[in-house]
Amino acid sequence: MAEYRQAAWEEPLILEYRARGPGYVVSGPDEDIARRVGEYRLPRSRAYRESAPRIPALSEPELIRHYTRLSQMSYGVDSGPVPLGSCTMKYNPRIALRYSYDQRVRALHPLQDDETVQGLLEVMHELQEWLKNILGMDACSLHPAAGAHGELAGVLMIRKYHELRGSTGKDEIIVPDSAHGTNPASAAMAGFRVIEVPTGSDGNIDWDSFKAAVGERTAGLMITNPSTLGLFEERILDIAREIHGVDGLLYYDGANLNGILGHARPGDMGFDIAHVNLHKTFSSPHGGGGPGAGPVCVRDRPVSGGARLPDLLPGPVVVREGRRYKLKWPGEKSVGLLRAFQANTLVLVWAYVYMLSLGARGLRLAGEVSVLNTNYFARKLLSLSKGGYSMPYGESRPRKHEVVISCERLREETGITAEDVAKALLDSGLHAPTIYFPLIVREALMFEFTESEPKEVIDAYIERLLEIEETARRDPEKLRKAPTRTSRSRIDTVTANHPRTVTPTWRVERLRKEGVLGPLR
Ligand SMILES: *Cc1c(COP(=O)(O)O)cnc(C)c1O
C-alpha cells in the first residue's frame, strides 16, 4: 500500500488498491434463514454474475483509513472559517443534524400515505408558515431542490402569469449587472430575453438606465436585495412601482437573507415572488453540490379569471384541514412538478430545527451579528490598509451580509491579483473568499463571515491580508508561488478548465489500460 502514498497527502483511489483475496467474509445464512428465504422466489440464475467482480479487497481498518484520509484532505466549516461571499457558509448546528437524521425521518418513503406521515407534514407546514412570515409572503411551496431551481420556478410563474392574463409580447426580464449568474440563466431558461441594467457608483441600480429598460415588453424584474455587493437597494419601492406600472412582477432572490433577517421583508418591499436557500441562510450543510432546498413563496395577487398567484406555485404544497395535514398536488394553473416528490426532506427538517432552536429573536440576532461582522471587517481592513485594498460602490455605505473588497490598486502597483491573495490566505490555514465575483468589481475579494465567526477569526483575516499587502510590495514572487503548505499547490486554472485538456478520470483510464478495470459499456 505504501507504494501508492507518494506524498504525505497522496491518497490512491480505492480502485488502485490491489486485490488480495476477500477482505471481508460474509458467512452464509443460517439454516433457519436459508429455509425462510427459500420460500420466496429468488432471482433467476441469469441475473447472477459469472465471475467475481474485480474490485479491491480491503480489510475494514484499511477501508476506514482510506475514507478518513480523504476526509482530512478536505476543508469545511467544521475545520475552519469559510468566508465565501454569496455562499453563507455558516456553522451547521449538530442539534439539527440529530433531528434530520433521526430514523423516524430517514426511514419514511415519499409514496407513503399522508395519514401515515402527519408529523413530517406538520413540520413542513410549520416551515412554510415560518418562511411566509420571514419573507412577508402569503403562500409557500417547499418543492424546488435548490436556489437556482427556486428561481426557475419563479420565472416560470412569471411566464404563466402573463400567459393566463393573455398578455402577449411580455418577453423581457430586467436583471442588474451585479446579479448572481443564476438569475440571467434562469430567466433565459424560461424563454425570456435578459435586459441587463448597470449599477450606479453609489451601489444602487442606475436609475436612468432602469427607467429606459422598463416598458411594455417587461415581464418582470429579478434582483437580490441586499445586492451581491452587500448593499441595500435604496430605491426598491420606486422600482416596484415602475415594474407594477407595466404589469410586471418582481422576483426576489433570497439566497442570502442573513443581512435583513427579522428586519425587512421582500413582501413589504413590493416583491411578488421570492425564493430562499435553506442551505445558506438556514444552516443546512452545503458546498458539495447538494442536497439543497430552495422554497419559493408568493404574494396573494389576482392573476385572471379567479386564479391567484398561489395557484401557480410548483409541486405539492402542505395544507391543513382541521387537525390533519395533507399534500395538495399541483392543479392545472400551476407550473407543475419540477422534480419528483416534495423536496429534499432532510434539508427541510434541518432548517426547521435551526429556526426553532434560535426562535424569531435569535434569527434576528443572527442577522445582526452577520452584518456587524461584515462591517467590522471592512472598516478595520480599509483603515489599516496602505491603499492596496478598496471597497468600490457606495464606499461610505454600510454593508449587510457581505462585502466586496477590490485589490485592483494592489495589482496595478505590484502585479499581485485577487487570485494570488486568495492563494496566499490558504497558506495560513484560512479559506479564501469568493474571487472575481460580482463581475462588476475588478480583482474582487468577496467576504461573508456570517454570524458564526468570532472576532478573533476576523482579526486573523485582517492581519493576514495586511501582511499579504506588504509582501506584495516587498517580495511578490513569494505570493505567486502560494499556496505551498496545502495538499495541492497552485493549479493551472486554464488547463484545468479546458474541456480538451482535462481528464477528470485519468486514474480510472490508466487502470482500464492496465486491464485492472473492464472496458466501458
Ligand atoms: C447561491 C446563490 C444562488 C443559487 O443557489 P443554488 O442553491 O446554488 O442553486 C442564487 N442567488 C444567489 C444570490 C446566491 O448566492
XYZ file of C-alpha atoms and ligand atoms in Angstrom:
536
model
C 0.000 0.000 0.000
C 2.860 2.346 0.847
C 3.892 2.482 -2.815
C 0.716 4.429 -3.557
C 1.411 7.082 -0.971
C 3.820 9.209 -2.985
C 3.310 12.325 -0.894
C 2.035 12.900 2.578
C -1.350 13.848 1.181
C -1.458 11.487 -1.747
C -4.316 9.068 -1.331
C -4.930 6.476 -4.036
C -8.338 5.786 -5.494
C -9.971 2.838 -3.854
C -9.655 1.011 -7.184
C -5.895 1.362 -7.084
C -5.534 -0.783 -4.032
C -4.525 -4.275 -5.073
C -6.961 -7.117 -4.694
C -5.665 -9.690 -2.216
C -8.452 -12.126 -1.654
C -11.582 -11.361 0.251
C -11.252 -8.541 2.749
C -14.437 -9.356 4.472
C -16.064 -12.759 4.667
C -19.799 -12.816 4.769
C -20.941 -16.012 6.365
C -23.757 -17.893 4.691
C -27.273 -17.645 6.117
C -28.004 -19.990 8.943
C -30.344 -22.864 8.194
C -33.384 -21.197 9.582
C -32.921 -18.084 7.439
C -31.976 -20.123 4.370
C -35.179 -22.095 4.710
C -37.250 -18.948 5.026
C -35.507 -17.227 2.111
C -36.228 -20.338 0.065
C -39.887 -19.665 0.490
C -39.514 -16.557 -1.638
C -38.671 -16.688 -5.317
C -35.018 -15.829 -5.723
C -33.884 -14.043 -8.918
C -33.228 -16.367 -11.827
C -29.694 -17.555 -12.264
C -29.000 -15.442 -15.374
C -29.245 -12.437 -13.104
C -26.164 -13.671 -11.261
C -22.679 -12.668 -12.427
C -20.427 -15.394 -13.741
C -17.194 -14.307 -12.142
C -16.310 -12.303 -9.103
C -16.044 -8.531 -9.707
C -12.518 -7.138 -9.928
C -12.751 -4.831 -7.011
C -10.105 -4.330 -4.367
C -10.483 -6.381 -1.246
C -9.671 -4.281 1.747
C -9.943 -5.049 5.382
C -12.201 -2.888 7.486
C -9.350 -0.847 9.033
C -7.845 -0.213 5.587
C -11.203 0.979 4.342
C -11.783 3.239 7.324
C -8.299 4.707 6.971
C -8.853 5.369 3.269
C -12.017 7.379 3.892
C -10.653 9.111 6.961
C -7.600 10.273 4.993
C -9.852 11.542 2.220
C -11.953 13.432 4.750
C -8.797 15.006 6.184
C -7.797 16.273 2.755
C -10.915 18.385 2.578
C -11.718 21.561 4.415
C -15.093 22.671 5.689
C -16.859 24.819 8.253
C -16.121 22.170 10.870
C -12.380 22.592 10.389
C -12.162 26.360 9.970
C -13.797 29.534 8.670
C -15.126 29.578 5.096
C -15.900 33.248 4.310
C -17.073 32.625 0.748
C -19.244 35.575 -0.236
C -22.677 34.820 -1.668
C -22.463 31.362 -0.102
C -23.410 31.938 3.572
C -21.179 29.172 4.905
C -22.411 29.244 8.475
C -21.948 26.656 11.172
C -24.244 23.638 10.784
C -25.609 23.009 14.292
C -25.468 19.412 15.479
C -28.894 19.576 17.055
C -30.372 19.953 13.554
C -28.290 17.008 12.362
C -29.679 14.902 15.184
C -33.278 15.522 14.196
C -32.979 15.475 10.437
C -31.054 12.194 10.546
C -33.424 10.644 13.039
C -34.509 7.209 11.918
C -38.147 8.355 12.128
C -37.433 10.908 9.400
C -34.943 8.964 7.319
C -36.988 5.780 7.101
C -40.071 7.466 5.606
C -40.919 6.819 1.976
C -42.166 9.575 -0.342
C -45.010 7.363 -1.564
C -46.377 6.824 1.932
C -49.980 7.810 2.507
C -50.382 11.315 4.008
C -52.148 9.817 7.011
C -49.002 7.901 7.983
C -46.659 10.933 7.855
C -48.652 13.516 9.787
C -45.666 14.526 11.929
C -43.449 15.273 8.945
C -46.248 17.107 7.135
C -46.756 19.227 10.231
C -43.040 20.128 10.195
C -43.294 21.066 6.514
C -46.433 23.105 7.135
C -44.791 24.952 10.017
C -41.736 25.624 7.864
C -43.984 27.079 5.141
C -45.535 29.358 7.798
C -42.133 30.499 9.127
C -40.934 31.286 5.616
C -44.112 33.216 4.793
C -43.601 35.310 7.933
C -39.897 35.868 7.328
C -40.460 36.926 3.708
C -43.764 38.736 4.152
C -45.459 36.440 1.644
C -48.844 34.692 1.556
C -48.131 31.200 0.210
C -45.143 28.875 0.015
C -44.024 25.750 -1.828
C -41.088 23.752 -0.489
C -40.777 21.874 -3.791
C -37.619 23.307 -5.510
C -34.362 21.449 -4.939
C -32.007 24.438 -4.659
C -31.674 28.176 -5.183
C -31.392 28.169 -8.957
C -34.293 25.714 -9.094
C -36.403 28.089 -6.968
C -35.512 30.866 -9.408
C -36.581 28.755 -12.357
C -39.878 28.007 -10.580
C -40.295 31.745 -10.011
C -39.652 32.849 -13.587
C -41.863 30.044 -14.918
C -44.583 31.503 -12.674
C -43.963 34.925 -14.203
C -44.369 33.408 -17.661
C -47.535 31.591 -16.629
C -48.917 34.771 -15.056
C -48.687 36.653 -18.336
C -49.982 33.673 -20.342
C -53.072 33.369 -18.148
C -53.678 37.100 -18.484
C -53.368 36.831 -22.234
C -50.550 39.397 -22.272
C -48.530 38.614 -25.350
C -45.186 40.200 -26.096
C -44.026 40.278 -22.475
C -40.721 38.576 -23.095
C -38.131 40.594 -21.161
C -36.765 40.205 -17.650
C -34.691 43.010 -16.163
C -31.620 41.915 -14.188
C -28.981 44.214 -12.649
C -25.353 43.677 -13.638
C -24.428 42.795 -10.050
C -26.744 39.748 -10.145
C -25.739 36.210 -9.262
C -25.108 34.344 -12.524
C -28.047 32.037 -11.907
C -30.538 34.945 -12.324
C -29.974 35.654 -16.022
C -29.543 31.904 -16.595
C -32.942 31.115 -15.027
C -34.651 33.894 -16.975
C -33.120 32.650 -20.226
C -34.111 29.044 -19.462
C -37.708 30.159 -19.044
C -37.537 31.695 -22.514
C -37.069 35.363 -21.587
C -34.729 37.925 -23.034
C -32.457 39.271 -20.303
C -32.157 43.063 -20.100
C -29.136 43.977 -18.005
C -29.091 47.296 -16.159
C -25.897 48.796 -14.708
C -25.143 49.614 -11.088
C -24.503 53.275 -10.228
C -21.397 54.375 -8.319
C -23.484 54.554 -5.106
C -24.252 50.833 -5.424
C -27.930 51.298 -6.306
C -29.336 50.389 -9.711
C -28.609 53.208 -12.153
C -31.999 54.889 -12.211
C -31.957 56.327 -15.742
C -30.866 53.027 -17.296
C -33.512 51.221 -15.283
C -36.241 53.620 -16.431
C -35.115 53.194 -20.029
C -35.269 49.385 -19.679
C -38.826 49.263 -18.337
C -41.524 49.042 -20.968
C -44.481 47.135 -22.376
C -42.298 44.084 -23.021
C -41.160 43.921 -19.384
C -42.434 40.666 -17.878
C -40.639 41.186 -14.598
C -37.500 42.037 -12.666
C -35.152 39.725 -10.780
C -32.961 41.146 -8.060
C -31.314 40.267 -4.830
C -31.626 42.895 -2.100
C -29.184 43.423 -0.409
C -27.255 43.003 -3.655
C -24.197 40.831 -4.123
C -22.223 43.956 -3.121
C -23.897 43.659 0.284
C -25.787 46.896 -0.356
C -29.478 47.501 0.244
C -31.230 48.918 -2.830
C -32.439 52.279 -1.570
C -34.990 52.876 -4.331
C -36.650 49.496 -4.121
C -40.129 50.955 -3.546
C -39.806 53.172 -6.645
C -38.524 50.214 -8.626
C -41.532 48.128 -7.542
C -43.904 50.918 -8.560
C -42.359 51.145 -12.028
C -42.437 47.394 -12.627
C -46.018 47.027 -11.395
C -46.916 50.042 -13.543
C -46.292 47.952 -16.678
C -47.944 44.857 -15.134
C -44.594 43.177 -14.475
C -43.805 41.008 -11.450
C -40.891 41.434 -9.048
C -38.805 38.394 -8.258
C -36.650 38.369 -5.111
C -33.531 36.211 -4.993
C -33.384 35.430 -1.273
C -30.462 33.006 -1.315
C -28.568 35.030 1.295
C -31.156 36.507 3.642
C -28.890 36.994 6.648
C -28.465 40.741 6.134
C -32.158 41.563 6.589
C -33.361 38.593 8.649
C -36.077 39.811 11.007
C -35.589 43.429 9.916
C -37.010 43.781 6.405
C -39.272 41.609 4.286
C -39.320 41.273 0.487
C -43.147 41.213 0.587
C -43.115 44.684 2.169
C -40.650 45.934 -0.456
C -43.157 45.123 -3.205
C -41.871 41.739 -4.348
C -44.412 39.227 -5.670
C -42.278 36.070 -5.734
C -39.229 35.087 -3.656
C -37.080 32.059 -3.080
C -34.867 31.255 -0.102
C -31.850 28.963 0.105
C -32.399 26.875 3.229
C -28.864 25.555 2.669
C -27.410 29.028 3.141
C -29.429 31.254 5.415
C -30.950 28.413 7.406
C -27.784 26.474 8.064
C -28.202 23.147 6.320
C -24.803 21.936 5.104
C -23.802 22.693 1.531
C -20.793 23.092 -0.669
C -20.522 19.582 -2.016
C -23.210 20.065 -4.625
C -26.280 19.185 -2.618
C -28.785 18.272 -1.468
C -30.304 21.712 -1.038
C -33.707 23.342 -0.803
C -34.982 26.495 -2.489
C -38.575 27.048 -1.316
C -40.486 29.599 -3.359
C -43.079 31.958 -1.852
C -45.605 34.351 -3.399
C -47.921 37.207 -2.550
C -51.633 36.601 -2.962
C -52.207 38.627 -6.130
C -55.013 38.071 -8.612
C -53.934 36.593 -11.946
C -57.068 36.228 -14.078
C -60.470 34.519 -14.075
C -60.416 33.817 -10.337
C -56.866 32.365 -10.434
C -54.379 33.849 -7.979
C -50.585 33.701 -7.764
C -50.545 30.906 -5.132
C -52.372 28.663 -7.649
C -49.278 28.891 -9.870
C -46.851 27.507 -7.251
C -44.936 24.351 -8.259
C -45.129 20.903 -6.701
C -47.245 19.781 -3.800
C -47.973 22.261 -1.014
C -48.772 21.088 2.513
C -52.237 22.214 3.592
C -54.014 21.882 6.921
C -57.598 20.687 7.124
C -58.843 20.854 10.687
C -56.188 18.981 12.631
C -54.896 16.948 9.693
C -52.221 17.774 7.146
C -52.131 16.697 3.544
C -50.230 17.291 0.333
C -52.131 19.372 -2.185
C -50.796 18.346 -5.602
C -50.481 20.984 -8.331
C -53.646 21.974 -10.186
C -53.948 22.985 -13.846
C -52.878 26.608 -13.275
C -49.671 25.510 -11.527
C -46.280 25.460 -13.238
C -46.431 21.793 -12.178
C -43.852 19.391 -10.881
C -40.225 20.443 -11.326
C -38.795 17.268 -9.788
C -40.037 14.070 -8.200
C -41.902 14.285 -4.898
C -41.886 17.070 -2.309
C -38.310 18.232 -1.721
C -35.075 17.137 -0.064
C -36.876 16.414 3.166
C -33.849 16.101 5.449
C -32.839 19.638 4.476
C -36.322 20.919 5.342
C -36.232 19.279 8.764
C -32.733 20.655 9.296
C -33.801 24.246 8.522
C -36.901 23.948 10.683
C -34.902 22.746 13.695
C -32.454 25.612 13.138
C -35.312 28.121 13.151
C -36.860 26.634 16.287
C -33.523 26.443 18.088
C -32.960 30.197 17.573
C -36.546 31.424 17.619
C -37.638 34.654 15.943
C -35.412 36.766 18.208
C -32.419 34.521 17.712
C -32.772 34.644 13.916
C -32.926 38.423 14.062
C -29.814 38.474 16.238
C -28.019 36.081 13.856
C -28.710 38.544 11.046
C -27.468 41.462 13.149
C -24.230 39.723 14.111
C -23.558 38.799 10.484
C -23.937 42.473 9.490
C -21.745 43.574 12.397
C -19.053 41.061 11.378
C -19.091 42.320 7.776
C -18.760 45.974 8.728
C -16.177 45.394 11.455
C -14.060 43.528 8.916
C -14.457 46.065 6.112
C -13.870 49.178 8.228
C -10.858 47.801 10.066
C -9.222 46.373 6.947
C -9.679 49.589 4.972
C -8.488 51.798 7.795
C -5.249 49.800 8.219
C -4.572 49.054 4.540
C -1.828 51.057 2.838
C -4.063 51.645 -0.168
C -3.853 48.212 -1.803
C -7.419 47.333 -0.838
C -10.537 49.364 -1.526
C -14.305 48.969 -1.367
C -15.874 50.080 -4.645
C -19.504 51.260 -4.954
C -21.003 53.343 -2.163
C -17.715 53.480 -0.257
C -19.245 55.231 2.753
C -22.314 52.993 2.926
C -22.567 50.195 5.483
C -22.682 46.666 4.105
C -25.199 43.963 5.022
C -24.381 40.227 4.915
C -21.231 40.541 2.796
C -18.661 42.918 1.382
C -16.692 43.024 -1.853
C -13.124 44.270 -1.457
C -11.102 45.095 -4.550
C -7.332 44.672 -4.756
C -7.133 46.356 -8.136
C -4.774 49.030 -6.797
C -2.506 46.350 -5.374
C -2.427 44.688 -8.785
C -1.617 47.937 -10.558
C 1.195 48.613 -8.128
C 2.669 45.121 -7.661
C 1.068 42.775 -10.192
C -0.467 40.733 -7.385
C -4.008 39.637 -8.281
C -7.088 38.622 -6.293
C -6.189 35.014 -7.055
C -2.691 35.474 -5.591
C -4.197 36.990 -2.438
C -6.686 34.129 -2.139
C -3.950 31.501 -2.562
C -1.733 33.219 -0.005
C -4.550 33.102 2.555
C -4.656 29.318 2.166
C -1.081 29.084 3.448
C -2.238 30.480 6.798
C -4.881 27.785 7.078
C -7.562 30.353 6.201
C -10.082 29.528 3.495
C -10.141 32.028 0.639
C -13.089 34.342 -0.056
C -15.066 34.202 -3.304
C -12.955 35.833 -6.028
C -13.758 37.573 -9.322
C -17.445 37.904 -8.426
C -19.525 40.043 -8.803
C -18.264 40.699 -12.299
C -18.600 44.475 -11.960
C -15.743 44.680 -9.440
C -12.166 44.271 -10.707
C -9.938 41.932 -8.662
C -12.866 41.194 -6.369
C -12.483 39.506 -2.988
C -15.963 38.846 -1.643
C -16.155 38.113 2.081
C -19.129 36.805 4.042
C -18.315 35.846 7.616
C -21.887 35.097 8.751
C -22.757 35.164 12.445
C -20.671 32.032 13.083
C -17.223 33.631 13.191
C -15.793 35.219 16.330
C -13.862 38.492 16.323
C -10.539 36.594 16.561
C -11.135 34.913 13.201
C -11.987 38.209 11.513
C -8.910 39.824 13.059
C -6.799 36.937 11.756
C -8.056 37.609 8.214
C -7.355 41.328 8.524
C -3.855 40.691 9.859
C -3.062 38.211 7.120
C -4.482 40.436 4.360
C -2.289 43.291 5.576
C 0.762 41.018 5.631
C -0.038 39.938 2.083
C -0.302 43.582 1.034
C 3.145 44.198 2.461
C 4.662 41.051 0.942
C 3.192 42.046 -2.440
C 5.349 45.179 -2.372
C 8.461 43.522 -0.946
C 8.534 40.035 -2.484
C 5.691 39.475 -4.976
C 7.285 36.261 -6.327
C 6.662 34.614 -2.990
C 2.940 35.232 -3.327
C 2.840 33.949 -6.899
C 4.099 30.585 -5.670
C 1.391 30.265 -2.992
C -0.012 28.016 -1.733
C 2.935 25.910 -0.647
C 1.530 24.405 2.518
C -1.617 22.730 1.175
C -2.149 19.220 -0.215
C -2.107 20.662 -3.743
C -0.042 23.571 -4.959
C -1.446 26.075 -7.437
C -3.469 24.533 -10.195
C -3.145 25.786 -13.752
C -6.738 27.013 -13.953
C -6.695 27.480 -17.716
C -5.693 23.873 -18.379
C -7.918 22.605 -15.608
C -10.959 24.278 -17.138
C -10.356 23.401 -20.751
C -12.562 20.522 -21.907
C -9.831 19.191 -24.194
C -7.069 19.050 -21.667
C -8.931 17.979 -18.565
C -9.282 14.257 -17.873
C -11.122 14.034 -14.574
C -10.856 10.239 -14.549
C -7.213 9.849 -15.520
C -6.501 7.192 -12.949
C -9.524 5.177 -13.967
C -8.400 5.430 -17.600
C -4.972 4.155 -16.617
C -6.498 1.274 -14.707
C -8.530 0.399 -17.807
C -5.410 0.361 -19.961
C -3.692 -1.868 -17.449
C -6.660 -4.221 -17.589
C -7.445 -3.813 -13.901
C -10.861 -2.483 -14.830
C -13.048 -3.798 -17.622
C -13.917 -1.653 -20.666
C -16.727 0.880 -20.510
C -20.000 -0.498 -21.758
C -26.162 30.651 -4.072
C -26.969 31.640 -4.783
C -27.903 31.245 -5.756
C -28.034 29.820 -6.262
O -28.345 28.875 -5.285
P -28.043 27.319 -5.533
O -28.678 26.615 -4.386
O -26.566 27.182 -5.592
O -28.684 26.949 -6.845
C -28.676 32.225 -6.329
N -28.542 33.512 -5.991
C -27.652 33.939 -5.068
C -27.559 35.387 -4.727
C -26.833 33.009 -4.428
O -25.937 33.415 -3.529
